[in-house]
XYZ file of C-alpha atoms in Angstrom:
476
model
C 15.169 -50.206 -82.912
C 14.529 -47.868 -86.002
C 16.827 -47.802 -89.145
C 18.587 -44.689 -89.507
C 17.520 -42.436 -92.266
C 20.829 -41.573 -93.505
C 24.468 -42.575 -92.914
C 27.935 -40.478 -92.328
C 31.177 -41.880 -93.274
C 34.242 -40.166 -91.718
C 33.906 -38.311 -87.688
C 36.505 -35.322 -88.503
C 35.675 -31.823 -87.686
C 33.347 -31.500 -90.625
C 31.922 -35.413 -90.739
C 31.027 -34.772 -86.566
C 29.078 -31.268 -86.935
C 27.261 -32.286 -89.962
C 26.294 -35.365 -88.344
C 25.339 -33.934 -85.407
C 23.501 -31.394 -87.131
C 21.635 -34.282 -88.820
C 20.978 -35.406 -85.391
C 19.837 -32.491 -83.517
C 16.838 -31.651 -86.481
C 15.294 -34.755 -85.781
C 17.035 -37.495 -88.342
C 18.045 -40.678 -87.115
C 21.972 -41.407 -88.714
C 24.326 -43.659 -88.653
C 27.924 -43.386 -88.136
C 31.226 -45.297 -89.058
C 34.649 -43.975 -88.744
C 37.892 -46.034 -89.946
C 38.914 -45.756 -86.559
C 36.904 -47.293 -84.149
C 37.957 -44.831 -81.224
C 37.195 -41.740 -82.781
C 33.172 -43.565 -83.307
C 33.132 -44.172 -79.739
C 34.912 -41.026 -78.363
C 31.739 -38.980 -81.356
C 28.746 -40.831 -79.637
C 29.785 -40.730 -76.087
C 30.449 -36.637 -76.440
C 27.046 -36.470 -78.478
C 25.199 -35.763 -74.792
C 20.856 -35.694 -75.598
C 21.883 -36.274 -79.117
C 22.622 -40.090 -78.606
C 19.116 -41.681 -79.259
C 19.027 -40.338 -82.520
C 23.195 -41.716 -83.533
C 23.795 -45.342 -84.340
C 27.748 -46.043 -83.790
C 28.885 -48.655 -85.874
C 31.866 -49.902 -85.717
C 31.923 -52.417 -88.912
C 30.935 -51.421 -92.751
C 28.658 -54.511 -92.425
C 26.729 -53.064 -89.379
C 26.956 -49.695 -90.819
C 24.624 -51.153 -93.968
C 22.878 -52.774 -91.706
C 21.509 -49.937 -89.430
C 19.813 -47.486 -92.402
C 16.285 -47.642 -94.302
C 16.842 -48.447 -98.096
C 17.457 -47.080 -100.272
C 20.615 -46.306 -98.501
C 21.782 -42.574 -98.786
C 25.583 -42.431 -97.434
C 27.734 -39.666 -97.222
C 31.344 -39.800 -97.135
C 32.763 -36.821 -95.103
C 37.034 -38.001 -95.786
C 39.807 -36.077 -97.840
C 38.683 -35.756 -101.051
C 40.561 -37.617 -103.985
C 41.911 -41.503 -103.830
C 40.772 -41.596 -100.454
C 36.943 -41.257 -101.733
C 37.435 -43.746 -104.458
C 38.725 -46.186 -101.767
C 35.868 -45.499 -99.460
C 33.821 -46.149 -102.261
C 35.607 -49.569 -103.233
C 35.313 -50.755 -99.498
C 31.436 -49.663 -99.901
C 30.067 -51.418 -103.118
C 29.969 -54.885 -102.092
C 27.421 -54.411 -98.913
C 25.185 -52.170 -101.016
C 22.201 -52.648 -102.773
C 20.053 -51.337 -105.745
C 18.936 -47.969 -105.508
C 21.680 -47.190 -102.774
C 23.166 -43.919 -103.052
C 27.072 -42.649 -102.234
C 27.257 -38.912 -101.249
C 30.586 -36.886 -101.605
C 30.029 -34.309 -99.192
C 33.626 -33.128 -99.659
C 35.775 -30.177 -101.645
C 35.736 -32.697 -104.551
C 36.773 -31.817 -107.886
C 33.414 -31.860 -110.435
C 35.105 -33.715 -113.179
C 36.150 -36.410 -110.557
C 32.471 -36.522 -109.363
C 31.175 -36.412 -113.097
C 33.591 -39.667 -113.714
C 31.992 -41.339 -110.187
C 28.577 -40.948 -111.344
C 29.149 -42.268 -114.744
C 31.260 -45.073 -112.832
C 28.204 -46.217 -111.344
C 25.102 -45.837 -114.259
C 24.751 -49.826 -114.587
C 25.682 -50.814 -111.132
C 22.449 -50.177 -110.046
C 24.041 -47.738 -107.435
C 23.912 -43.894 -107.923
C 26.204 -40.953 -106.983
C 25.787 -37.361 -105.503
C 28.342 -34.838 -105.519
C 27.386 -32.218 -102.759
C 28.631 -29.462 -102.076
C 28.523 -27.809 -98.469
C 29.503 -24.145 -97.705
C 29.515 -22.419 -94.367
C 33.158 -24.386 -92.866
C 32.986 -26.115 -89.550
C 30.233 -23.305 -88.021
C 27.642 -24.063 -91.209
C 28.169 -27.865 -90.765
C 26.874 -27.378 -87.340
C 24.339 -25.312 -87.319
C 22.998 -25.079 -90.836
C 25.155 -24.871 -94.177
C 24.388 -23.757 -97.624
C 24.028 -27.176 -99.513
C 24.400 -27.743 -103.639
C 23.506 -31.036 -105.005
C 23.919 -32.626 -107.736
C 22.683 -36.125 -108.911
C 19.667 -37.451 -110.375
C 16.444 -35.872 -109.401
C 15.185 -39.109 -107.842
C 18.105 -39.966 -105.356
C 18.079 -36.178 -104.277
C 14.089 -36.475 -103.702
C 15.348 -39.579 -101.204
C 17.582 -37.035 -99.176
C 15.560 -33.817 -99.667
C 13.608 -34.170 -96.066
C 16.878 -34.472 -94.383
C 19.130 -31.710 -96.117
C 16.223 -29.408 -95.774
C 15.995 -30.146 -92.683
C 19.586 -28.681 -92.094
C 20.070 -26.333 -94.365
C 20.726 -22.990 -93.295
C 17.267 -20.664 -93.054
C 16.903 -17.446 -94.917
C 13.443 -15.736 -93.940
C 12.681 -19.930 -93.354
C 13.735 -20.730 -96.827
C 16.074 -23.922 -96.938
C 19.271 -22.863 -98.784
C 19.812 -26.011 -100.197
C 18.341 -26.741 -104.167
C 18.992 -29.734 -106.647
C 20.965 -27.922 -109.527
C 21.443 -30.728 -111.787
C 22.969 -34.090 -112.477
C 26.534 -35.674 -112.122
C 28.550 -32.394 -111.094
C 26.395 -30.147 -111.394
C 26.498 -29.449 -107.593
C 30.448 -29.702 -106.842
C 30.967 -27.227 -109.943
C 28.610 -24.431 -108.292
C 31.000 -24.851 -104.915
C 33.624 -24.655 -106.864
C 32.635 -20.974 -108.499
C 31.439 -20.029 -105.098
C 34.542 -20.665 -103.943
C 36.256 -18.915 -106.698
C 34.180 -16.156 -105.849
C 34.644 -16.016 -102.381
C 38.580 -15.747 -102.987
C 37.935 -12.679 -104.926
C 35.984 -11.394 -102.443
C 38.314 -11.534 -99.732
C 41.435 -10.710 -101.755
C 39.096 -7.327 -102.464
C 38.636 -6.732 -98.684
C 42.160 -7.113 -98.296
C 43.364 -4.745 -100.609
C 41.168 -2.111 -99.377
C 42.609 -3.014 -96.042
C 46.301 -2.563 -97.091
C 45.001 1.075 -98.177
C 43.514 1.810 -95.114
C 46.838 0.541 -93.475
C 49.627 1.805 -95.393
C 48.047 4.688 -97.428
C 46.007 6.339 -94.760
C 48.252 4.834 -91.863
C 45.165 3.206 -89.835
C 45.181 1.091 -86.468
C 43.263 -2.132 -86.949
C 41.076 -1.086 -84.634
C 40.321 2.212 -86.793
C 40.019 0.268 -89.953
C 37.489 -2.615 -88.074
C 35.018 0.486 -87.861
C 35.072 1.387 -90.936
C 34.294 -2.277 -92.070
C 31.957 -2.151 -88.794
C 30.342 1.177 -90.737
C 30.404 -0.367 -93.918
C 28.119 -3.473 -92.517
C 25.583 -1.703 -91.917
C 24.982 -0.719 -95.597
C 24.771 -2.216 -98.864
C 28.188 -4.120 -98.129
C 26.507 -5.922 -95.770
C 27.735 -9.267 -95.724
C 29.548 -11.981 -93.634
C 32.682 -11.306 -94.555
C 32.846 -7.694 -93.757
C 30.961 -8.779 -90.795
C 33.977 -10.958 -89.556
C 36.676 -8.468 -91.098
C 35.734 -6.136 -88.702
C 35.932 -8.616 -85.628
C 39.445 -9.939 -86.647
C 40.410 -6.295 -87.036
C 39.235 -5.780 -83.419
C 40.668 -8.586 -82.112
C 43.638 -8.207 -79.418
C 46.371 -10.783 -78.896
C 45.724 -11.731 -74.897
C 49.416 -12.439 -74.760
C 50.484 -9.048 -75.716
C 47.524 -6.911 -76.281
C 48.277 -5.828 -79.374
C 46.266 -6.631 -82.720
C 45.869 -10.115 -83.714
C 45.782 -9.074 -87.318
C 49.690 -7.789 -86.406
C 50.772 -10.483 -85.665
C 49.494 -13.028 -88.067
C 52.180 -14.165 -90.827
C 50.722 -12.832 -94.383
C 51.091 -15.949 -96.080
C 47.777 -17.127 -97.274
C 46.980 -20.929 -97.884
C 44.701 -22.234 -100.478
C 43.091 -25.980 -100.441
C 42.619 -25.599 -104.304
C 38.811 -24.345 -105.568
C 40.098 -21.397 -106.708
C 42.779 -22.894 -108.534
C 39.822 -24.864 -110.351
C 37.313 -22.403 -110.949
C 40.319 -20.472 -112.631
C 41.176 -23.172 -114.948
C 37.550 -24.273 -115.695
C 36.781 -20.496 -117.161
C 39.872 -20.734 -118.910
C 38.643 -23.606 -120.571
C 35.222 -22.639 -121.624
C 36.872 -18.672 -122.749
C 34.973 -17.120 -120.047
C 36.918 -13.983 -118.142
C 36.686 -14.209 -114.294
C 39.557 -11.853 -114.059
C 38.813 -11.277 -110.163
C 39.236 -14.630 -109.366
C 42.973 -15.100 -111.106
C 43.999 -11.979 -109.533
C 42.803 -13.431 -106.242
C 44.085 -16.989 -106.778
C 47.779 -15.413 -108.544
C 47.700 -13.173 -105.359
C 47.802 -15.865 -102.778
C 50.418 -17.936 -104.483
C 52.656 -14.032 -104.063
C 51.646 -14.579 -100.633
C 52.935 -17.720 -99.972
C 56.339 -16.265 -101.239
C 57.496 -14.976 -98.374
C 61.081 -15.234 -98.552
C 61.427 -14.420 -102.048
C 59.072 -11.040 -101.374
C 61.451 -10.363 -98.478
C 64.214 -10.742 -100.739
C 63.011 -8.502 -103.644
C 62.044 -5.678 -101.392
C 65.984 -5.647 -100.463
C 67.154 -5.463 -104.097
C 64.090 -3.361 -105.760
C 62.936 -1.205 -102.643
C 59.263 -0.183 -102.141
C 58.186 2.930 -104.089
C 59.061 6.318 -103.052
C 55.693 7.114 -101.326
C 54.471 7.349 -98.201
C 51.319 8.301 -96.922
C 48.549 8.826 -99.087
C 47.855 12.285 -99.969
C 43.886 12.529 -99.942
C 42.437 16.123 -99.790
C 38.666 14.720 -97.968
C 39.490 11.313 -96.017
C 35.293 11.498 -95.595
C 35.189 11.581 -99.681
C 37.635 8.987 -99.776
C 36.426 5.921 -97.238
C 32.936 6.718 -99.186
C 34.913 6.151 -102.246
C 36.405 2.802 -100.946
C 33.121 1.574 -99.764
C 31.905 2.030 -103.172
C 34.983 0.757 -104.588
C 34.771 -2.478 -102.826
C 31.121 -2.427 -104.024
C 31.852 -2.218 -107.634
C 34.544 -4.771 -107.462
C 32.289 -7.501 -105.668
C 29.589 -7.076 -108.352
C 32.229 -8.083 -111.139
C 33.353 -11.034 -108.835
C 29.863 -12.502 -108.704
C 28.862 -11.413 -112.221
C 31.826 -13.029 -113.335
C 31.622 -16.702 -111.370
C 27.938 -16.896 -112.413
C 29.060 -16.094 -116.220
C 31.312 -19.079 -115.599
C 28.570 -21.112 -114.009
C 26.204 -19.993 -117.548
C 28.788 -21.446 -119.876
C 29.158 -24.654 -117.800
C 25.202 -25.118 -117.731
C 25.086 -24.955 -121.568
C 28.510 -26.790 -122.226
C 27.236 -29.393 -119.572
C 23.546 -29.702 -119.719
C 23.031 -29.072 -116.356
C 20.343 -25.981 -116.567
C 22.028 -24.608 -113.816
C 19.102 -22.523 -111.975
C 20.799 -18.970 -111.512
C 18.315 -17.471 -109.408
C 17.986 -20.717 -107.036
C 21.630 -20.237 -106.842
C 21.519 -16.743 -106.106
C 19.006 -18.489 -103.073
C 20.716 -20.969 -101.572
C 23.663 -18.761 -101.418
C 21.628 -15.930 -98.634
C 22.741 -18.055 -95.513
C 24.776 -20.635 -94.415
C 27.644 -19.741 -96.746
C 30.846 -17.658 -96.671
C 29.951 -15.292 -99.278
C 26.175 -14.578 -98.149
C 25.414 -11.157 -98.410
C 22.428 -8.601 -98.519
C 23.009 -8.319 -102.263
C 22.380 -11.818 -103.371
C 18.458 -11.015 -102.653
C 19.394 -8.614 -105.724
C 20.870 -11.350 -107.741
C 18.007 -13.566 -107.366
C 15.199 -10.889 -108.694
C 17.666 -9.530 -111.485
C 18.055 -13.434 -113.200
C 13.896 -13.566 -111.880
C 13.289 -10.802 -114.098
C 15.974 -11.599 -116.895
C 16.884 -15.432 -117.145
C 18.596 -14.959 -119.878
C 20.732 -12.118 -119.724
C 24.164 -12.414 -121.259
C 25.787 -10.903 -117.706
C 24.747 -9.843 -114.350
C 26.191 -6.134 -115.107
C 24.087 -5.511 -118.157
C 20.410 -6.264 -115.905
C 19.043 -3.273 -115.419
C 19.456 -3.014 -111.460
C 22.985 -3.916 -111.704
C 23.768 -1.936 -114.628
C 22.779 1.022 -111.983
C 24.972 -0.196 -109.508
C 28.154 -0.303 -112.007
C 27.083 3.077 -113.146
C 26.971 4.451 -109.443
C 30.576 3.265 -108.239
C 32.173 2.912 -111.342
C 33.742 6.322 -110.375
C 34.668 6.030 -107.109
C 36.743 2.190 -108.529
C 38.896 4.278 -110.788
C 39.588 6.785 -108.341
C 41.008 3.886 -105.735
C 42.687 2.161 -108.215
C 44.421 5.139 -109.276
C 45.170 6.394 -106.178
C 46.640 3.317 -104.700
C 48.757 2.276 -108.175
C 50.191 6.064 -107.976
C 50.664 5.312 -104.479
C 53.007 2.043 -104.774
C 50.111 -0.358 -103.047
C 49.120 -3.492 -105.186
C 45.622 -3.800 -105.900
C 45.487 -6.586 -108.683
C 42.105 -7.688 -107.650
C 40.761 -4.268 -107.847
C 42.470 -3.332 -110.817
C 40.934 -6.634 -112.552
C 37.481 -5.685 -111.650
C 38.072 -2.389 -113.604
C 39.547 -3.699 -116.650
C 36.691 -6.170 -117.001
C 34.292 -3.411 -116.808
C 35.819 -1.744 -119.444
C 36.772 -4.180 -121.520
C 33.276 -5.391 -121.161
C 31.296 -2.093 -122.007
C 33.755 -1.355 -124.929
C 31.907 -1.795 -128.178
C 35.066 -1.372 -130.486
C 38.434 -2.683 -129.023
C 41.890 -3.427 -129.556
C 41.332 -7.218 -131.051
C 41.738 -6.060 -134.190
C 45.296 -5.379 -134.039
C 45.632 -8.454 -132.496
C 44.396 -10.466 -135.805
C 46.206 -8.139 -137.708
C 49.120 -10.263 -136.244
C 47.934 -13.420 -136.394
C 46.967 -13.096 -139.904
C 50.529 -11.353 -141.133
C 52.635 -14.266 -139.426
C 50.206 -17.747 -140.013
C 47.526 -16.951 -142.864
C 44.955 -17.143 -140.169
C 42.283 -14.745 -141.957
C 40.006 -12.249 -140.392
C 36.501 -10.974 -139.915
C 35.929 -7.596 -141.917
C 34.104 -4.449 -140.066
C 33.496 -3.822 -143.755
C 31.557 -7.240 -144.252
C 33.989 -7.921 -147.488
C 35.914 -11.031 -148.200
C 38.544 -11.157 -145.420
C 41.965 -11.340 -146.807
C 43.900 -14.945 -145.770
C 47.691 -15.280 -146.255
C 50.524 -13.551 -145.651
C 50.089 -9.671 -146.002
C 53.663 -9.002 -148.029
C 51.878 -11.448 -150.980
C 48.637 -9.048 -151.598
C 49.077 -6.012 -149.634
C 50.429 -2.745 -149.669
C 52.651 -3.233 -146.197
């Protein structure tokens, strides 16, 4: 019998599709689970799929049954549990052998793996997959990084599964050590500002304009069909549409509005924090599910502070205004992605990873939760200018801003005078006018930090700054 190609450590939801997946495009894998039933119970439910699985139901066999150099990915909970897996692993490996986190890994733990493993004659890829339980199956969005020779080992097989836009694989090497993990990690971050948008412009359409879900799923369902386009809106409207079979009403109605979080966002967050780079939308979104999960204490403070005195929005053309809110939502998405792939710039220079923007852009068309219609845009705007400081100043998006900047103010106004919290909304529009803002406030700011700690300044002037404390030299 033939060696498998590739091998898949862990049969959970995600481990099972993606090996599966491996399967059904032709790739003979191997499979080990810790459990030995949950191996068995995989294979025997893998129907015409089983001549191309090798169960294995010992580490040793597991080695055994794949063609060196041996690419493995681990499909487990990310954290200690890798680094265990990994521990159990080295002694049955050989040179040239090559672990693969497939999991919602942390870069900087994947950066420290690979480094781990330089003079062990093993390598490590960190890889990210996008596209949840449905992608794994049928054909994610995958990010690697490693070295370029142990991805060139598994390139036939990930393109193989990759998800397909116009038959380009959306899968691409993007550098070494982290490189890949760090990219998921933005997309992520981006993908929580992206639905935290969609859900504000829900609440509007629910509270302000005093919309059925059904009513508000057609205007998403509208909205799809244009330059929104996207899978999220796609799926927004369905859940909107959605009836509970036991009572017929809405399932949106009835779903508790505490949203969880498994931590990416939380990350991306702190990573632009720590290389100064604003991604506004994405702490808004992040800051507005940790509200969310705050149930009691929301329930609590509507008691004691009440909800603003309004009621139904007052809008003079409700035409004029879902036009406005489909541009609004437009406006605000471009300043999510422009600002995850200004986080994603920094990182590339701070990490040497030459982080390909428009492959990114790419791989990002299908397969993932954020794919949409725009991201063809993305890709020709860094095409045309590779190095251009920020998506919003490119000369196609600098058209779009211009176009819906408008209609943003208008819906952010509206809702704030209307008592319904739009943070991630509101963020988008600060950061495009902090952004476009030649002469700001700053200076006021190191007016202060001069006067109380002798920090010194920059002069518009171009003279000596002053240093010290202002009461010793001048007139204050």
């Amino acid at each position: 019998m033939s060696q498998a190609e590739i091998g898949l450590i862990g049969l959970g939801v995600m481990g099972s599709n993606l090996a599966l997946n491996i399967a059904e495009k032709g790739n003979r894998i191997a499979v080990f689970n810790r459990t030995v039933e949950a191996t068995r119970k995989f294979y025997a439910e893998a129907g015409a799929l089983k001549e191309q699985i090798v169960p294995c139901e010992t580490i040793e066999e597991f080695v055994a049954a794949i063609r060196p150099p041996r690419p493995i990915i681990i499909m487990i909970k990310a954290g200690d549990p890798v680094d265990q897996q990994m521990d159990i692993l080295k002694p049955y490996l050989s040179k040239g052998d090559i672990m693969i986190d497939a999991g919602n890994a942390n870069f900087r733990d994947t950066m420290r793996r690979f480094d781990a493993l330089k003079d062990s004659g093993l390598t490590f890829i960190g890889m990210g997959v996008s596209g949840g339980e449905e992608g794994a199956r049928h054909g994610p969005s995958i990010m690697v990084g490693g070295t370029e020779d142990s991805y060139r080992r598994v390139e036939k097989v990930l393109t193989s599964i990759a998800a397909k836009y116009e038959n380009d694989p959306c899968v691409a090497w993007l550098g070494e050590n982290g490189a890949g993990h760090f990219v998921k990690t933005i997309h992520n971050g981006i993908e929580y500002a992206d639905m935290q948008m969609i859900a504000e412009i829900y609440g509007i359409l629910r509270d302000g304009l005093k919309m059925s879900a059904a009513e508000i799923g057609d205007v998403f369902g509208a909205w799809n069909k244009g330059r929104l386009n996207s899978y999220l809106i796609e799926i927004t409207e369905k859940v909107l549409k959605a009836a509970d079979p036991l009572t017929g009403k809405p399932m949106v109605d009835l779903i508790l509005d505490k949203a969880g979080q498994k931590g990416t966002g939380k990350w991306s967050v702190i990573e632009a924090q720590n290389m100064g780079i604003p991604a506004t939308g994405i702490e808004a979104a992040v800051a507005a599910r940790s509200i969310s999960s705050m149930k009691e204490e929301r329930e609590a403070a509507e008691k004691v502070l009440g909800l603003p005195p309004v009621g139904e929005l007052k809008v003079a053309d409700r035409d004029a205004f879902l036009k406005d809110l489909e541009n609004a939502l437009l406006a605000a998405k471009i300043g999510a992605y422009a600002q995850g792939f200004a986080v994603m710039s920094a990182a590339s220079e701070e990490f040497g990873w030459s982080l390909p923007m428009p492959a990114i852009a790419k791989i990002w068309r299908a397969g993932c939760i954020i794919r949409s219609q725009f991201l063809d845009e993305i890709t020709t705007a860094f095409t045309k200018a590779p190095d251009a400081a920020n998506l919003i100043v490119t000369p196609a998006f600098a058209a779009m801003v211009k176009e819906t900047d408008a209609a943003l103010r208008r819906v952010v106004s509206t809702a704030v005078l209307g008592g319904l919290p739009v943070p991630a909304l509101a963020s988008a529009l600060g950061y495009f006018d902090s952004y476009r803002r030649g002469r700001g406030t700053a200076n006021v700011i190191q007016a202060q930090r001069d006067f109380f700690g002798a920090h010194g300044f920059d002069r518009v002037d171009g003279a000596d700054s002053h240093h010290g404390p202002w009461g010793s030299g001048l007139n204050v």
